[in-house]
Amino acid sequence: MNSSRLKYLYDQYQNNCLSGEELLEWDEAVIDRKNDEILLDMIDIDWDTKKRSDAVPETQKQLEIYNYVISNSNRHKQLRKYPMWSKITIAAASVILILGIAIFYLHKDTSSGNMTYRDDVQPGKKGATLTLANGKKIRLDQAASGEIAKQEDVSIVKTADGQLVYQGGSQRAISSEPLNNILSTSTGELYSLILPDQTRIWMNSSSSISYSPTLYVGGKRVVKLTGEAYFEIYKDKAHPFIVETQDQKVEVLGTHFNINSYLDEKVITTTLLEGAIKISNANQTKLLKPGEQSLNNGADLKVTKADLEKAIDWKNGDFFLNHVNFKTATRKIARWYDVQFIFESSVPDDIESGGWISMDKKLSEVLRLIESSGQVHFRVEGKKVYVSR
């Protein structure tokens, strides 16, 4: 659609002057991703105007209004896959909302919605358990700041801002694999780690990583991962850094990358942001360039273009759900809030979600934003979230 026609529909919609045919045309235009850039330009102008006049509603309310507008647009289309939010996120979510404020308040009761709650669930927090080589377990969210252990000339320190840091020790090759430390997060926990070589690791919920206190094993730096973690590897040409997961090995010298290796996901997804990495499974070896990701199902290893914002959303404190399979999205949410999603048979497997939601919200707020799309409904009972159409 050309920009002049879209601008006409945009203005007419705001003035509640669209005919029936024009309203259908407008609905199609809002959903069409090709119009995102034009819409954003128009939205920016209105946003600036509203901001100057202090007429902009609170952000969460804006998101609900926007989802409501989109869900009304979707009623006119029968799609096999449909978005729960538009690709136009924070800018538009603060925005295009102008398009539906009147309709939203006339037709939607935002105080109650369609969800039924017995309990609400707080967002997750920073926390992890460190298991030392001798089997001793230390709950890091309960431990005081300072040195909490010492192994193989390495001091293990919890910093005041809640990181685990390995300090000292000689950067030497060890001839045989020593007993390892294990850092593990439960559902609803995140934690970060600095290894003796200054490599930094951020761990997502329900993940664990094992490593030698000195890190160096057989002339290489070796860690083993289950779950998901983001790595910033300190460059050391003499000692390659190896990340082992189930059915995969990643070898690097110095780079930034993310590995998602949860056992309940169909593939291991490795995303490269900076540098270069070599990935191998039992059958293949691939080299990744920045902006690429590999999808490893154990038998096949495929390389595709990556959506970097989606790959490291959790590290940035968000659920980035744009064009994500809805059931995949609920697994991300379930790990953070320590809940179980139970789907009725009426919920199709091919629904796509979209947009983003901050991870610091209560579960009720996250679900309310999703439900305001009109595509699914939730019933929350304790730690169980029932999903229906």
XYZ file of C-alpha atoms in Angstrom, residues 18-197:
180
model
C -13.850 5.064 7.949
C -16.557 3.413 5.879
C -17.124 -0.324 6.229
C -14.926 -1.097 3.212
C -12.241 1.325 4.367
C -12.224 -0.263 7.823
C -11.531 -3.676 6.268
C -8.777 -2.102 4.161
C -7.294 -0.480 7.282
C -7.386 -3.769 9.191
C -5.467 -5.468 6.372
C -2.916 -2.631 6.328
C -2.253 -2.822 10.097
C -1.515 -6.538 9.900
C 0.670 -6.318 6.764
C 4.307 -6.170 7.946
C 5.308 -4.346 4.742
C 3.607 -1.262 6.155
C 5.549 -1.252 9.438
C 8.061 1.417 8.410
C 5.400 3.820 7.126
C 3.271 3.261 10.212
C 6.228 3.892 12.495
C 6.945 7.211 10.792
C 3.351 8.334 11.293
C 3.313 6.968 14.810
C 6.481 8.862 15.785
C 4.843 12.152 14.841
C 1.735 11.415 16.908
C 3.813 10.074 19.778
C 5.860 13.276 19.945
C 2.682 15.347 19.871
C 1.035 13.319 22.620
C 4.205 13.322 24.711
C 4.460 17.108 24.561
C 0.861 17.420 25.681
C 1.261 14.809 28.462
C -1.572 12.823 26.873
C 0.191 9.477 26.629
C -1.288 6.658 28.757
C 0.792 4.325 30.947
C 2.866 1.767 29.030
C 1.140 -1.435 30.087
C -2.238 0.094 29.337
C -0.886 1.104 25.940
C 0.137 -2.459 25.178
C -3.290 -3.764 26.131
C -4.988 -1.171 23.954
C -2.737 -2.025 21.033
C -3.349 -5.748 21.367
C -7.071 -5.064 21.459
C -6.892 -3.089 18.218
C -4.905 -5.860 16.544
C -7.297 -8.560 17.728
C -10.209 -6.600 16.289
C -8.371 -6.349 12.996
C -7.786 -10.093 13.019
C -11.493 -10.843 13.239
C -11.780 -9.961 9.560
C -9.086 -12.453 8.502
C -8.976 -16.231 8.631
C -5.270 -16.983 8.976
C -3.571 -20.309 9.530
C -0.951 -18.445 11.546
C -1.687 -15.130 13.186
C 0.283 -12.771 15.420
C -0.639 -12.098 19.021
C 1.101 -8.764 18.732
C 2.334 -6.802 15.738
C 6.028 -6.548 14.850
C 5.715 -2.876 15.754
C 6.745 -3.125 19.392
C 7.821 -0.515 21.918
C 7.606 2.480 19.628
C 4.323 1.312 18.178
C 3.072 -0.136 21.401
C 3.318 3.317 22.866
C 1.678 4.604 19.886
C -0.562 3.244 17.320
C -2.629 2.871 20.386
C -3.981 6.217 19.460
C -5.857 4.222 16.854
C -7.934 2.331 19.348
C -8.171 4.148 22.648
C -11.851 5.032 22.239
C -12.845 1.533 21.120
C -10.783 -0.054 23.892
C -12.430 1.842 26.708
C -15.917 1.388 25.264
C -15.675 -2.355 24.887
C -13.032 -3.766 27.268
C -13.001 -4.058 31.037
C -9.252 -3.941 31.730
C -9.616 -4.345 35.464
C -10.766 -7.944 35.231
C -10.224 -9.307 31.720
C -11.015 -12.933 30.955
C -8.439 -14.588 33.187
C -9.285 -16.394 36.370
C -6.697 -16.241 39.204
C -6.350 -18.026 42.474
C -2.760 -16.866 42.981
C -0.362 -14.539 41.231
C 3.292 -15.374 40.597
C 6.183 -12.970 41.110
C 8.928 -12.786 38.466
C 12.133 -14.745 38.959
C 15.276 -13.368 40.595
C 19.059 -13.607 40.688
C 20.054 -16.897 42.287
C 21.971 -20.146 41.794
C 23.551 -23.087 43.589
C 27.298 -23.711 43.469
C 28.323 -27.341 43.974
C 32.020 -27.661 44.792
C 34.242 -30.542 43.751
C 33.906 -32.074 47.238
C 30.100 -32.100 46.944
C 29.430 -29.094 49.185
C 26.493 -26.974 47.979
C 26.318 -23.198 48.445
C 23.139 -21.190 47.808
C 24.560 -18.020 46.294
C 21.512 -15.835 46.913
C 21.915 -16.600 50.628
C 25.730 -16.425 50.834
C 27.437 -13.269 52.078
C 29.667 -11.267 49.750
C 33.372 -12.125 49.758
C 35.374 -15.333 49.432
C 33.119 -18.366 49.794
C 35.623 -21.130 48.912
C 39.155 -21.825 47.693
C 40.162 -24.652 45.322
C 43.389 -25.425 43.465
C 44.869 -22.000 44.296
C 41.733 -20.318 42.952
C 39.695 -18.064 45.188
C 35.926 -18.256 44.600
C 34.274 -14.933 45.403
C 30.717 -13.675 45.485
C 30.745 -9.984 44.576
C 28.543 -7.340 46.182
C 26.458 -7.112 43.001
C 25.791 -10.858 43.020
C 28.256 -12.415 40.579
C 30.442 -15.479 41.050
C 34.091 -14.713 40.273
C 37.062 -17.099 40.129
C 40.290 -15.263 40.948
C 43.948 -16.283 40.800
C 45.311 -19.681 39.918
C 47.910 -20.434 37.269
C 46.843 -20.650 33.651
C 48.331 -24.069 33.124
C 47.307 -27.129 31.163
C 46.157 -29.985 33.353
C 47.012 -33.462 32.109
C 43.861 -35.168 33.330
C 40.358 -33.848 34.015
C 39.956 -32.794 37.669
C 36.815 -32.831 39.743
C 34.506 -30.096 38.558
C 32.483 -27.300 40.082
C 28.853 -27.055 38.979
C 26.893 -23.805 38.889
C 23.161 -24.413 38.438
C 20.056 -22.237 38.275
C 16.539 -23.425 39.047
C 13.350 -22.249 37.365
C 12.954 -18.546 38.057
C 16.674 -17.894 38.554
C 19.435 -16.154 36.578
C 23.108 -15.838 37.469
C 26.437 -14.699 36.020
C 29.941 -16.113 36.343
C 33.475 -14.904 35.647
C 36.006 -17.703 35.097
C 39.756 -17.530 35.920
C 40.615 -16.449 32.341
